[in-house]
Amino acid sequence: MAKTLTEMDLRDKRVLVRVDFNVPLDADRAVTSDARIRAAAPTIEAILAAGGRPVLMSHMGRPKGQVIEELRLKPAGQRLGEVIEAPVRYSDTCVGDAAIDASKALEAGEVLMVENLRFHAEETAGEDHFAAQLAQLGDVYVNDAFGTAHRAHASVAGVPKYLPSCVGLLMARELAAFERVLTVPDRPLLAILGGAKVSDKLPLISNLLDQVDQILIGGAMAYTFQKQAGLNIGTSMCEDDLIGAAAEARAAADNKGVELLLPTDHICAAEFQADAVASTHGPEIPDGLMALDIGPETVQRYCQAIAGAKTLIWNGPMGVFEMPSFRAGTQAIAQAVADSDAWTLVGGGDSVAAVELLGITDRMGHVSTGGGASLELLEGKVLPGIAALES
Ligand code: 3PG
Ligand code: MG
């Protein structure tokens, strides 16, 4: 088991924290969603309260070893300063004497944010000498970057070789939430899976079949299953090369006694456009139309299933929820999830965005800060960032 923050002696230490401040910025470089910054704040506050001096490192975007002005971390550091109401200093480099000096110059109560790790190609390459350079910024290492725990990058998998290491509070909270649904869930355990592509979700379905009692499928990925069942899908999105895999998933579900529910009606349109004329059809989709959301009958069936669950995993929207005409399905499912007594884990970038858009974040058991990382955990994989802290 990885150590936790409270097991570490932090007093007067420089505490090097890997955070995931890969947050969206607008054209004026203002942070448009500070969810990841707020989620990491308790760890930073706990380090300050224990007399430690937090030195924060993160990536932003994918600059591929180049310095890109738009991807500097200064705005994220400033936003953190507002959130924790403490001085956050900034170093425009993450390695070398200037960064080391800045870490040593920190006074009690101050925080240092160093520059985007991915301005150096050695970070994503996971190079050991770069990890050793980063390790010079701290006396202790804390990994609180759940969203990046699936990357075997230098700051994630390399630095813990050089410093006493532990998980941060956010990382611990994330791991506990996934453990709660994947090891000893209150049953029935139901997974609501959506999103565009079956290809993204097949490994997830295959792992979840060993854990869950029921799977509800929505989003464009449903239409590969619908075509496999021999039903007309019009011009709906479909991954033809995965029809065989969809059939295997259904057979595996049958074998394991897992009920796999598919949409029986659909909100359709002739074009993938916000102002397209919407009409309801089902179970078959007429020629020339594509399904862009689940229909009212499906919503009713799914809401009934949700109401009977004790634990829920939600990954992926039911339709094109960004467009108001095709939002009702996702909205109704979100409402049913919020109204149910079940403990809910929301994982995956798009379902998190849907929950935020609908303003029901507070009614979920846990809303993950990880997209790719949460998918990999639900697929049953070991995350390199966690493995590095355990060894
Ligand atoms: C994310 O937002 O997915 C994480 O910050 C990891 O970023 P990456 O997908 O570019 O590695
Ligand atoms: Mg990603």
XYZ file of C-alpha atoms and ligand atoms in Angstrom:
403
model
C 0.000 0.000 0.000
C 1.118 3.515 -0.755
C 1.701 5.761 2.259
C -0.747 8.562 3.043
C -0.023 12.212 3.755
C -0.571 11.902 7.505
C 2.147 9.231 7.749
C 4.809 11.653 6.510
C 6.887 14.128 8.492
C 6.352 17.392 6.619
C 7.503 20.049 9.102
C 9.943 22.495 7.478
C 10.236 20.165 4.482
C 9.905 21.156 0.836
C 6.992 18.972 -0.253
C 7.059 18.323 -3.999
C 3.461 17.712 -5.100
C 2.483 16.365 -8.531
C -0.930 17.923 -9.188
C -3.091 17.745 -12.315
C -3.730 21.392 -13.141
C -4.440 20.534 -16.777
C -7.464 22.856 -16.718
C -9.275 24.573 -19.596
C -8.344 28.233 -20.288
C -10.188 30.785 -22.427
C -8.632 33.070 -25.083
C -7.523 35.500 -22.334
C -5.897 32.615 -20.460
C -8.439 32.714 -17.639
C -9.265 29.343 -16.062
C -12.779 28.310 -17.217
C -13.195 25.269 -14.914
C -11.219 25.218 -11.678
C -12.658 21.856 -10.527
C -9.240 20.173 -10.564
C -7.628 23.070 -8.702
C -10.312 23.068 -5.997
C -10.040 19.288 -5.734
C -6.309 19.505 -4.960
C -6.645 22.426 -2.521
C -7.202 20.298 0.635
C -3.874 18.528 0.088
C -1.999 21.802 -0.270
C -3.744 23.268 2.779
C -2.947 20.130 4.802
C 0.735 20.411 3.871
C 0.788 24.071 4.921
C -1.006 23.219 8.172
C 1.627 20.548 8.908
C 4.393 23.135 8.478
C 5.484 21.942 5.014
C 6.330 24.095 1.988
C 4.429 22.895 -1.074
C 6.231 22.950 -4.424
C 3.655 22.132 -7.086
C 4.350 20.668 -10.509
C 1.890 19.866 -13.300
C 1.463 19.599 -17.032
C -0.980 21.566 -19.140
C -2.002 20.496 -22.629
C 0.363 18.625 -24.903
C 3.189 21.059 -25.826
C 5.457 18.157 -26.862
C 8.728 19.516 -25.479
C 8.240 23.097 -26.743
C 7.649 26.251 -24.687
C 4.138 27.385 -25.653
C 3.126 30.723 -24.114
C -0.573 29.765 -23.989
C 0.273 26.694 -21.900
C 2.150 28.381 -19.068
C 0.915 27.430 -15.594
C 0.890 30.937 -14.143
C -2.921 31.415 -14.466
C -3.556 28.063 -12.751
C -1.211 29.090 -9.917
C -3.018 32.414 -9.584
C -6.381 30.681 -9.406
C -5.029 28.356 -6.706
C -3.900 31.408 -4.712
C -7.490 32.706 -4.768
C -8.886 29.312 -3.756
C -6.563 28.690 -0.794
C -6.051 32.376 0.071
C -2.286 31.957 0.374
C 0.628 33.391 -1.598
C 1.455 31.210 -4.620
C 4.845 32.029 -6.145
C 5.708 31.002 -9.677
C 8.882 29.793 -11.322
C 8.936 29.968 -15.126
C 10.981 26.792 -15.274
C 10.546 23.434 -13.540
C 14.174 22.255 -13.475
C 17.623 23.770 -12.886
C 19.085 26.225 -10.410
C 16.356 28.882 -10.730
C 13.626 26.392 -9.785
C 15.712 24.824 -6.982
C 16.545 28.276 -5.569
C 12.862 29.251 -5.688
C 11.942 26.077 -3.766
C 14.560 26.854 -1.095
C 13.445 30.476 -0.812
C 9.881 29.519 0.175
C 8.794 30.898 3.536
C 6.329 29.207 5.885
C 2.781 29.610 4.522
C 3.912 30.082 0.909
C 3.409 27.817 -2.097
C 5.516 27.525 -5.270
C 4.092 26.574 -8.672
C 6.729 25.562 -11.213
C 6.334 25.707 -14.988
C 4.632 23.171 -17.275
C 6.534 19.875 -17.090
C 5.726 19.051 -20.718
C 7.828 21.984 -21.971
C 10.509 19.277 -21.633
C 10.186 16.198 -23.850
C 11.913 14.155 -21.109
C 8.732 14.349 -18.998
C 6.476 12.324 -21.308
C 9.411 10.108 -22.308
C 9.667 9.219 -18.603
C 13.401 9.883 -18.537
C 15.121 9.038 -15.317
C 17.642 11.879 -15.315
C 14.759 14.344 -15.653
C 12.944 12.709 -12.718
C 16.162 13.059 -10.673
C 16.316 16.760 -11.581
C 12.691 17.278 -10.510
C 13.368 15.450 -7.252
C 15.825 18.206 -6.331
C 12.834 20.514 -5.793
C 11.645 18.646 -2.702
C 12.505 16.591 0.366
C 9.271 14.586 0.193
C 7.082 13.670 -2.809
C 3.270 13.606 -2.872
C 1.281 12.401 -5.870
C -2.131 14.055 -5.948
C -2.544 13.996 -9.754
C -5.185 11.296 -10.159
C -6.001 12.552 -13.668
C -2.437 11.751 -14.759
C -1.880 8.552 -12.768
C -2.255 6.440 -15.948
C 0.808 8.094 -17.520
C 4.248 6.588 -16.827
C 5.805 10.051 -17.060
C 8.912 11.264 -15.192
C 7.020 13.373 -12.621
C 4.560 10.523 -11.991
C 6.504 7.253 -12.139
C 10.102 8.503 -11.882
C 10.311 10.991 -8.996
C 9.173 8.515 -6.285
C 12.391 6.556 -6.905
C 14.304 9.475 -5.429
C 12.198 10.752 -2.523
C 10.102 9.407 0.364
C 6.653 9.312 -1.276
C 2.942 9.139 -0.571
C -0.490 9.780 -2.072
C -2.231 13.116 -1.543
C -5.756 13.531 -0.160
C -7.394 13.793 -3.587
C -5.620 10.695 -4.858
C -6.652 8.798 -1.723
C -10.270 9.940 -2.134
C -10.332 8.914 -5.819
C -8.867 5.475 -5.125
C -11.281 4.868 -2.253
C -14.234 5.754 -4.519
C -13.176 3.302 -7.223
C -12.504 0.647 -4.623
C -15.959 1.179 -3.178
C -17.639 0.371 -6.504
C -15.225 -2.300 -7.704
C -14.565 -4.411 -4.625
C -17.456 -4.577 -2.167
C -20.329 -2.555 -3.646
C -23.818 -2.498 -2.189
C -25.913 -4.386 -4.736
C -27.506 -4.107 -7.195
C -24.525 -2.399 -8.858
C -25.496 -0.772 -12.107
C -23.251 0.815 -14.732
C -24.565 3.530 -17.041
C -22.303 3.699 -20.069
C -22.522 6.195 -22.882
C -20.340 8.139 -25.246
C -19.570 8.005 -28.913
C -17.412 4.969 -29.477
C -17.772 1.292 -28.610
C -14.034 0.963 -29.267
C -13.319 3.195 -26.243
C -15.601 1.167 -23.979
C -15.168 -2.517 -24.881
C -12.324 -3.186 -22.390
C -14.425 -1.427 -19.764
C -17.540 -3.483 -20.534
C -15.524 -6.663 -20.450
C -14.060 -5.895 -17.013
C -17.363 -4.607 -15.600
C -19.189 -7.792 -16.611
C -17.405 -9.471 -13.702
C -18.556 -6.829 -11.243
C -21.953 -5.378 -12.113
C -25.536 -6.654 -12.069
C -26.808 -4.477 -14.917
C -25.393 -2.276 -17.688
C -27.402 0.479 -19.375
C -26.043 1.584 -22.721
C -26.665 4.955 -24.333
C -24.867 7.396 -26.594
C -23.750 6.675 -30.135
C -22.047 3.471 -28.960
C -25.521 1.930 -28.629
C -25.945 1.847 -32.409
C -23.168 -0.655 -33.060
C -25.109 -2.941 -30.689
C -28.402 -2.095 -32.402
C -26.991 -2.948 -35.846
C -25.562 -6.180 -34.440
C -29.086 -7.052 -33.255
C -30.271 -6.729 -36.866
C -32.199 -3.484 -36.400
C -32.066 -0.618 -38.889
C -29.921 2.286 -37.606
C -30.370 4.769 -40.493
C -27.295 6.993 -40.707
C -26.439 6.663 -36.974
C -22.823 6.308 -35.996
C -21.638 2.701 -36.099
C -18.279 0.952 -35.866
C -18.840 -1.839 -38.379
C -15.543 -3.532 -37.567
C -16.742 -3.994 -33.980
C -20.079 -5.679 -34.654
C -18.488 -9.043 -33.898
C -17.045 -7.699 -30.634
C -20.478 -6.300 -29.707
C -21.992 -9.765 -30.247
C -19.289 -11.282 -28.022
C -19.972 -8.713 -25.298
C -23.680 -9.595 -25.373
C -22.942 -13.303 -25.193
C -20.523 -12.755 -22.311
C -23.174 -10.711 -20.489
C -25.692 -13.540 -20.946
C -23.193 -16.082 -19.637
C -22.460 -14.040 -16.560
C -26.090 -13.222 -15.874
C -25.571 -9.497 -16.400
C -28.518 -7.691 -17.923
C -27.416 -5.429 -20.769
C -30.088 -2.839 -21.588
C -30.149 -1.034 -24.939
C -32.270 1.892 -26.133
C -35.661 0.966 -27.607
C -36.486 4.441 -28.930
C -34.400 7.376 -30.074
C -34.462 11.115 -30.759
C -33.386 11.380 -34.389
C -32.449 14.060 -36.898
C -31.274 14.224 -40.500
C -28.102 16.107 -39.570
C -25.659 16.366 -36.682
C -26.656 19.968 -35.963
C -27.992 21.891 -32.991
C -30.916 23.316 -34.992
C -31.808 20.091 -36.827
C -35.476 19.035 -36.659
C -35.808 16.290 -34.028
C -38.277 13.383 -34.144
C -38.789 10.240 -32.051
C -38.540 6.714 -33.531
C -38.059 3.193 -32.306
C -36.927 0.575 -32.092
C -35.770 0.905 -35.731
C -34.406 4.166 -37.124
C -35.758 5.248 -40.530
C -33.410 5.599 -43.492
C -31.796 9.030 -43.718
C -32.064 9.755 -39.975
C -29.472 9.406 -37.214
C -30.092 8.855 -33.502
C -28.699 11.682 -31.336
C -30.300 10.917 -27.962
C -32.277 8.183 -26.211
C -36.085 8.484 -26.463
C -38.734 8.851 -23.712
C -39.551 5.125 -23.457
C -35.855 4.297 -22.999
C -35.558 7.067 -20.414
C -38.445 5.513 -18.491
C -36.938 1.991 -18.594
C -33.505 3.279 -17.563
C -34.860 5.459 -14.759
C -36.708 2.457 -13.354
C -33.500 0.413 -13.342
C -31.603 3.287 -11.685
C -34.246 3.603 -8.972
C -33.647 -0.043 -7.984
C -29.853 0.231 -7.719
C -27.779 0.619 -4.557
C -24.536 1.584 -6.306
C -24.085 3.350 -9.662
C -21.174 3.896 -11.990
C -21.797 6.536 -14.634
C -19.422 6.952 -17.551
C -20.506 8.839 -20.651
C -23.555 10.844 -21.768
C -26.700 9.320 -23.330
C -26.767 11.664 -26.333
C -25.331 14.860 -27.773
C -26.010 16.736 -24.530
C -24.035 19.793 -25.687
C -26.950 20.507 -28.064
C -30.149 21.440 -26.155
C -32.411 19.484 -28.579
C -30.532 16.268 -27.766
C -29.969 16.818 -24.067
C -33.213 15.476 -22.557
C -32.008 11.860 -22.269
C -28.796 12.709 -20.426
C -30.671 15.245 -18.309
C -33.359 12.747 -17.262
C -30.770 10.090 -16.425
C -28.766 12.656 -14.435
C -31.899 13.602 -12.519
C -32.738 9.960 -11.798
C -29.168 9.399 -10.588
C -29.376 12.480 -8.369
C -32.767 11.399 -6.974
C -31.783 7.789 -6.273
C -30.525 6.578 -2.901
C -27.669 4.782 -4.651
C -24.090 5.860 -4.087
C -22.822 7.148 -7.448
C -19.371 7.344 -8.952
C -19.180 9.632 -11.981
C -16.065 9.058 -14.046
C -14.987 10.221 -17.475
C -14.623 13.730 -18.856
C -17.965 13.973 -20.697
C -20.224 12.670 -17.951
C -18.459 14.982 -15.485
C -19.125 17.897 -17.866
C -22.794 16.835 -18.089
C -23.130 16.679 -14.300
C -21.506 20.121 -13.997
C -23.691 21.584 -16.746
C -26.811 20.301 -15.002
C -25.618 21.586 -11.611
C -25.969 18.285 -9.714
C -22.314 17.653 -8.801
C -23.105 17.904 -5.086
C -25.633 15.082 -5.289
C -23.146 12.508 -6.572
C -21.148 10.220 -4.261
C -17.933 11.026 -6.077
C -17.190 12.951 -9.259
C -13.789 11.878 -10.517
C -11.179 14.396 -11.691
C -9.783 11.779 -14.074
C -10.908 10.911 -17.595
C -8.415 8.422 -19.004
C -7.290 7.420 -15.506
C -10.828 6.557 -14.388
C -11.426 4.537 -17.554
C -8.264 2.532 -16.966
C -9.236 1.804 -13.359
C -12.681 0.630 -14.479
C -10.928 -1.534 -17.086
C -9.124 -3.226 -14.187
C -5.676 -1.855 -15.029
C -2.963 -0.937 -12.540
C -2.044 2.746 -12.868
C 1.714 3.443 -13.188
C 1.440 6.432 -10.838
C 0.052 4.207 -8.085
C 2.377 1.296 -8.751
C 5.355 3.656 -8.389
C 4.223 4.657 -4.891
C 3.713 1.069 -3.784
C 7.122 -0.265 -4.744
C -6.191 14.639 -18.783
O -6.795 15.715 -18.732
O -6.585 13.682 -19.478
C -4.981 14.488 -17.920
O -4.568 15.718 -17.419
C -3.863 13.805 -18.660
O -3.540 14.530 -19.815
P -3.108 13.749 -21.116
O -4.297 12.968 -21.593
O -2.668 14.808 -22.093
O -1.976 12.823 -20.728
Mg -6.452 12.697 -21.402
